[in-house]
Amino acid sequence: MNKNDLVGVVADKATITKAQAAEAVDAVFEAISDAMKAGEEVRLVGFGTFAVSQRKASTGRNPATGAEIQIPASNQAKFKPGKGLKDAING
């Protein structure tokens, strides 16, 4: 499912236009992104938790040359599914 498919499903289930559904979907994505940029967790009970994890800097190797390279620290987006989502998937 891509974003357009999601917008269509939201429009059908909420009995709204696709334009209104697209605005709603965009607003949800923006709210989640803004919260994560601020370092906050987004908990959607029954669905899951979006969080930011800090990855430390490390040393790696270039597989072609074997030379050591420095891998910089970075922030990673994480998603942990909730019980409701796990139960829905596992049927």
XYZ file of C-alpha atoms in Angstrom:
91
model
C 0.000 0.000 0.000
C 1.327 3.430 -0.913
C 0.223 6.881 0.240
C -2.424 7.243 -2.500
C -3.910 3.868 -1.543
C -3.989 4.948 2.101
C -5.724 8.214 1.204
C -8.354 6.259 -0.736
C -9.020 3.889 2.170
C -9.254 6.785 4.653
C -11.675 8.624 2.339
C -13.894 5.544 2.038
C -13.899 4.642 5.743
C -14.449 8.215 6.955
C -16.895 9.060 4.137
C -14.945 12.171 3.162
C -13.458 13.321 -0.132
C -10.042 12.149 -1.230
C -8.784 15.745 -0.957
C -9.908 15.932 2.678
C -8.415 12.504 3.374
C -5.111 13.582 1.786
C -5.024 16.636 4.089
C -5.739 14.440 7.113
C -3.071 11.877 6.201
C -0.519 14.646 5.542
C -1.392 16.262 8.891
C -0.854 12.966 10.742
C 2.498 12.368 9.036
C 3.584 15.949 9.753
C 2.570 15.713 13.420
C 4.503 12.461 13.869
C 7.558 13.876 12.058
C 7.521 17.112 14.080
C 7.291 15.224 17.378
C 10.155 12.917 16.404
C 12.312 15.872 15.275
C 11.794 17.288 18.770
C 13.008 13.981 20.237
C 9.560 12.954 21.494
C 7.933 9.530 21.282
C 4.575 9.187 19.554
C 2.457 6.488 21.214
C -0.671 5.318 19.455
C -2.305 2.870 21.852
C -3.132 -0.394 20.112
C -1.067 0.531 17.046
C 2.504 1.210 18.163
C 5.183 3.685 19.176
C 7.346 5.853 16.953
C 10.623 6.917 18.592
C 14.047 8.320 17.780
C 17.129 6.301 18.704
C 20.646 7.728 18.806
C 23.291 5.648 17.081
C 26.834 6.237 18.340
C 29.745 6.980 16.035
C 31.745 3.903 15.110
C 34.616 2.676 13.004
C 33.936 0.499 9.986
C 35.857 -0.916 7.059
C 35.554 -0.205 3.364
C 34.890 -3.686 1.932
C 36.645 -2.870 -1.337
C 39.920 -1.570 0.123
C 39.877 -2.744 3.725
C 40.602 0.822 4.869
C 39.099 1.990 8.147
C 36.372 4.602 7.876
C 34.605 6.666 10.513
C 30.836 6.255 10.619
C 29.312 9.388 12.188
C 26.718 9.354 14.962
C 23.156 9.646 13.708
C 19.515 9.577 14.764
C 17.400 6.640 13.604
C 13.608 6.415 13.394
C 12.228 3.358 15.171
C 8.750 1.823 15.263
C 7.623 -0.714 17.832
C 4.260 -2.323 17.042
C 1.646 -2.377 19.798
C -0.345 -5.364 21.005
C -3.404 -4.528 18.894
C -1.365 -4.402 15.688
C 0.522 -7.588 16.557
C -2.764 -9.395 17.292
C -4.313 -8.145 14.034
C -1.348 -9.383 11.994
C -1.120 -12.746 13.739
C -4.829 -13.224 13.427
